[in-house]
C-alpha positions as a printed Julia matrix, in Angstrom:
161×3 Matrix{Float64}:
  0.01    0.01    0.0
  2.7     2.5     0.99
  4.71    1.76   -2.17
  1.75    2.23   -4.5
  0.74    5.5    -2.86
  4.18    7.06   -3.2
  5.11    5.48   -6.56
  2.22    5.76   -9.01
  2.1     3.66  -12.18
  2.89    6.62  -14.41
  6.38    6.71  -12.97
  7.06    3.11  -13.9
  5.83    3.71  -17.45
  8.1     6.7   -17.9
 11.1     4.58  -16.97
 10.51    2.3   -19.98
 13.2     3.02  -22.48
 13.42    2.04  -26.09
 16.53    0.2   -27.19
 18.57    1.47  -30.12
 21.24   -0.35  -32.11
 23.82    1.69  -34.03
 24.51   -0.4   -37.14
 26.97    2.04  -38.72
 27.37    4.3   -41.68
 28.4     3.38  -45.21
 31.25    5.28  -46.81
 29.66    5.99  -50.22
 32.9     7.24  -51.78
 34.67    4.0   -50.72
 37.86    5.92  -49.96
 39.42    4.11  -47.05
 40.96    7.36  -45.81
 37.4     8.48  -44.94
 36.5     5.42  -42.83
 37.29    7.44  -39.66
 34.02    9.32  -40.25
 31.97    6.2   -39.74
 33.86    5.39  -36.56
 33.29    8.83  -35.08
 29.61    8.85  -36.03
 29.06    5.33  -34.7
 30.73    6.07  -31.34
 29.64    9.65  -30.75
 26.01    9.52  -31.83
 25.02    6.94  -29.2
 26.62    9.08  -26.5
 24.47   11.99  -27.6
 21.33    9.87  -27.82
 21.81    8.21  -24.44
 22.6    11.46  -22.64
 18.96   12.02  -21.67
 18.69    8.42  -20.42
 15.43    7.97  -22.35
 16.86    5.23  -24.56
 19.08    2.24  -24.06
 21.93    1.73  -26.48
 22.68   -1.88  -27.53
 26.38   -2.63  -26.94
 28.81   -2.41  -29.83
 29.83   -6.02  -29.18
 26.28   -7.29  -29.5
 25.73   -5.22  -32.64
 28.96   -6.45  -34.23
 28.08  -10.11  -33.45
 24.61   -9.63  -34.92
 25.98   -7.97  -38.02
 28.32  -10.91  -38.51
 25.64  -13.56  -37.75
 23.12  -11.9   -40.1
 25.73  -11.04  -42.76
 24.95   -7.33  -42.59
 27.19   -4.6   -43.91
 27.0    -0.83  -43.42
 24.3     0.42  -45.75
 21.5     2.89  -46.09
 18.0     1.98  -44.92
 17.1    -1.67  -44.54
 14.2    -3.82  -45.77
 11.34   -4.99  -43.51
 12.54   -8.62  -43.37
 16.0    -7.53  -42.39
 14.61   -5.3   -39.64
 12.59   -8.28  -38.34
 15.74  -10.43  -38.22
 17.61   -7.65  -36.36
 14.74   -7.32  -33.9
 14.77  -11.07  -33.17
 18.59  -11.12  -32.8
 19.14   -7.94  -30.78
 15.75   -7.28  -29.26
 16.23   -3.72  -30.43
 13.24   -1.4   -30.93
 15.08    0.95  -33.27
 18.21    0.95  -35.43
 20.29    3.83  -36.72
 21.92    3.4   -40.1
 23.11    5.74  -42.76
 25.68    6.72  -45.31
 28.04    9.6   -45.97
 30.23   11.06  -48.63
 33.3    13.23  -48.19
 33.88   15.47  -51.2
 36.77   17.8   -50.71
 36.16   18.13  -46.95
 32.39   18.61  -47.29
 30.55   15.72  -45.68
 27.05   14.76  -46.67
 25.35   12.58  -44.05
 22.17   10.56  -44.67
 20.76    9.11  -41.49
 17.81    6.73  -41.0
 16.1     5.66  -37.77
 14.12    2.51  -38.46
 11.6     0.68  -36.33
 12.49   -3.02  -36.2
  8.99   -4.09  -35.1
  6.93   -2.06  -37.56
  9.52   -2.53  -40.33
  9.48    1.09  -41.37
 11.62    4.2   -41.32
 10.6     6.53  -38.5
 13.01    9.39  -39.26
 15.34   10.21  -42.14
 17.34   13.27  -42.75
 20.39   14.59  -44.54
 22.87   17.16  -43.4
 26.03   18.74  -44.74
 29.07   19.66  -42.71
 32.79   20.02  -42.88
 35.22   17.26  -41.96
 37.12   19.59  -39.66
 33.86   20.34  -37.76
 33.41   16.64  -37.0
 37.0    16.37  -35.8
 36.58   19.52  -33.69
 33.23   18.35  -32.27
 34.77   15.01  -31.34
 37.66   16.69  -29.48
 35.23   19.06  -27.75
 33.01   16.21  -26.58
 36.0    14.34  -25.25
 37.05   17.42  -23.29
 33.52   17.9   -21.91
 33.33   14.26  -20.8
 36.71   14.59  -19.11
 35.58   17.77  -17.34
 32.33   16.07  -16.23
 34.24   13.11  -14.85
 36.63   15.4   -12.97
 33.67   17.37  -11.52
 31.96   14.13  -10.5
 35.1    12.84   -8.78
 35.52   16.15   -6.95
 31.92   16.05   -5.83
 32.29   12.48   -4.57
 35.41   13.44   -2.66
 33.57   16.34   -1.1
 30.68   14.04   -0.02
 33.1    11.62    1.64
 34.48   14.35    3.9
């Protein structure tokens, strides 16, 4: 009785998070010197998405195993039957896939968020940016995370005293 009165059902419902698998980004130009872009997008985007703690990111290891087991490669949007297989294998509600091109330092990103249960694309968009902006944003995020960790450690030390 006490628990129900102080913890209504709406709270439990709001804690339910959708799971998202980052499947990667295809390098459309196929220049291996541009593969770093996929790595940065695949590692940094989940950090941004999970920051609000409203979604759960499927681990890279699980995603890589599933990609290998299902013979998936980095590509644009996926077909309904492929989404169903991913859902069964990863138990992921959504996937993020996409592609990019790097033409003389101008990067064109095409991103798709697909629902693995409904078998459809929920969101798609394209954006342009400069390669040096991605590199700079990555360094800035690393510095912010380092600062946040240092602040957290300082706060924990202060609490111990």
